[in-house]
């Protein structure tokens, strides 16, 4: 089965840039989306189709996808961005989530 | 803005069937954006302290796709008259204990976009 690999955790200082990677075989050939999940809350879509932001998502969230790696970048990270982030892609009509990355804003 | 709400028993006995319903409000489960493929309706679960697991989805056409690891036990169906879709998971064990979410995704240009609307989730515990 298809697997997506994410680092378990990323730490970032307020105002700095956080980069979260998501790796999978030929991932660049698939569309990737990213979800933010704060403790006790439902996931929120922050990036879809590799690079697009849904309405209401701040511009500091951006995405890229090439080769075997997709990346979610949070520029000018704020304390409110502390959360778990999951990448997701489709493989043979099956949804696959990464294991999630906990972003800590120190 | 469309809203989703999960409902169903919070406690299910081992070997029995887990049944959940997702009610769609402030929008029709049958409609979709103009000149697009419409929406798909999904179920996702999350064991306590763990990551998200995709269970399956149903399209407006009625086509269904399931997680291969659950396929033999899962059925997702739609009730357009009540604006709901449902999940049935048979022969449950403690490993099926999780928060279960329903969610909506957009289909456009033949591509499946992300899940842009989620329910608040419902906790299901498998225990005798």
Short mmCIF file of C-alpha atoms in Angstrom, two decimals, chain A:
data_model
loop_
_atom_site.label_atom_id
_atom_site.label_comp_id
_atom_site.label_asym_id
_atom_site.label_seq_id
_atom_site.Cartn_x
_atom_site.Cartn_y
_atom_site.Cartn_z
CA UNK A 1 0.00 0.00 0.00
CA UNK A 2 1.06 3.57 -0.64
CA UNK A 3 2.73 5.40 2.24
CA UNK A 4 3.39 9.03 3.01
CA UNK A 5 6.25 9.86 5.36
CA UNK A 6 6.36 12.97 7.55
CA UNK A 7 8.74 14.00 10.32
CA UNK A 8 7.09 13.48 13.71
CA UNK A 9 7.87 16.98 14.89
CA UNK A 10 9.12 20.38 13.80
CA UNK A 11 10.04 23.26 16.08
CA UNK A 12 10.05 26.89 15.01
CA UNK A 13 10.49 30.26 16.66
CA UNK A 14 7.73 32.86 16.33
CA UNK A 15 8.10 34.86 13.14
CA UNK A 16 10.36 32.28 11.52
CA UNK A 17 9.60 29.83 8.71
CA UNK A 18 8.47 26.26 9.33
CA UNK A 19 8.80 23.65 6.60
CA UNK A 20 7.03 20.31 6.84
CA UNK A 21 7.88 17.60 4.34
CA UNK A 22 5.79 14.73 3.05
CA UNK A 23 7.49 12.01 1.05
CA UNK A 24 6.07 9.27 -1.12
CA UNK A 25 6.92 7.33 -4.24
CA UNK A 26 6.44 9.63 -7.26
CA UNK A 27 4.39 11.95 -5.07
CA UNK A 28 4.95 14.77 -7.54
CA UNK A 29 2.63 12.95 -9.95
CA UNK A 30 -0.24 13.20 -7.47
CA UNK A 31 -2.13 16.12 -5.99
CA UNK A 32 -1.34 16.70 -2.32
CA UNK A 33 -3.36 18.52 0.28
CA UNK A 34 -2.53 19.53 3.83
CA UNK A 35 -4.64 19.69 6.97
CA UNK A 36 -4.11 21.52 10.24
CA UNK A 37 -5.52 19.97 13.39
CA UNK A 38 -5.43 21.81 16.68
CA UNK A 39 -5.92 19.81 19.90
CA UNK A 40 -9.51 18.72 20.36
CA UNK A 41 -10.61 20.10 17.01
CA UNK A 42 -11.48 18.73 13.60
CA UNK A 43 -8.90 18.98 10.81
CA UNK A 44 -8.94 22.08 8.62
CA UNK A 45 -7.87 22.07 4.98
CA UNK A 46 -5.04 24.59 4.53
CA UNK A 47 -3.62 23.58 1.11
CA UNK A 48 -5.18 21.63 -1.76
CA UNK A 49 -3.99 20.69 -5.24
CA UNK A 50 -0.38 21.08 -4.05
CA UNK A 51 -0.33 24.88 -3.85
CA UNK A 52 -3.83 26.34 -3.50
CA UNK A 53 -5.21 27.92 -0.35
CA UNK A 54 -8.92 27.65 0.50
CA UNK A 55 -10.76 30.84 1.25
CA UNK A 56 -9.92 32.13 4.71
CA UNK A 57 -6.51 30.45 5.01
CA UNK A 58 -3.75 33.02 5.66
CA UNK A 59 -1.21 33.74 2.93
CA UNK A 60 1.60 32.58 5.21
CA UNK A 61 0.61 29.01 4.34
CA UNK A 62 2.04 27.76 1.05
CA UNK A 63 2.70 24.42 -0.57
CA UNK A 64 4.85 22.78 -3.21
CA UNK A 65 5.19 19.30 -4.67
CA UNK A 66 7.88 17.87 -6.89
CA UNK A 67 9.63 14.57 -7.35
CA UNK A 68 8.99 12.47 -4.28
CA UNK A 69 8.42 15.28 -1.80
CA UNK A 70 5.68 17.75 -1.01
CA UNK A 71 6.33 20.62 1.38
CA UNK A 72 4.06 22.78 3.49
CA UNK A 73 5.68 26.08 4.41
CA UNK A 74 4.48 28.40 7.12
CA UNK A 75 6.09 31.82 6.79
CA UNK A 76 6.14 34.19 9.74
CA UNK A 77 4.88 31.43 12.04
CA UNK A 78 2.52 32.53 14.78
CA UNK A 79 1.68 30.91 18.09
CA UNK A 80 -1.75 30.01 16.72
CA UNK A 81 -0.07 27.82 14.08
CA UNK A 82 1.00 25.32 16.73
CA UNK A 83 -0.86 22.16 15.71
CA UNK A 84 -0.57 18.79 14.02
CA UNK A 85 -0.29 18.88 10.23
CA UNK A 86 -1.21 16.01 7.94
CA UNK A 87 -0.50 15.58 4.25
CA UNK A 88 -2.90 13.58 2.13
CA UNK A 89 -2.87 12.21 -1.41
CA UNK A 90 -4.88 9.84 -3.57
CA UNK A 91 -3.44 6.55 -4.79
CA UNK A 92 -5.57 4.36 -7.03
CA UNK A 93 -8.76 6.05 -5.79
CA UNK A 94 -7.71 5.47 -2.17
CA UNK A 95 -7.06 8.29 0.26
CA UNK A 96 -3.77 8.14 2.13
CA UNK A 97 -2.74 10.34 5.07
CA UNK A 98 0.73 10.95 6.35
CA UNK A 99 1.39 10.14 10.01
CA UNK A 100 1.27 13.80 10.93
CA UNK A 101 3.81 16.37 12.07
CA UNK A 102 3.51 18.22 15.35
CA UNK A 103 4.58 21.84 14.90
CA UNK A 104 5.75 23.49 18.09
CA UNK A 105 6.17 27.26 18.21
CA UNK A 106 8.83 27.93 20.83
#
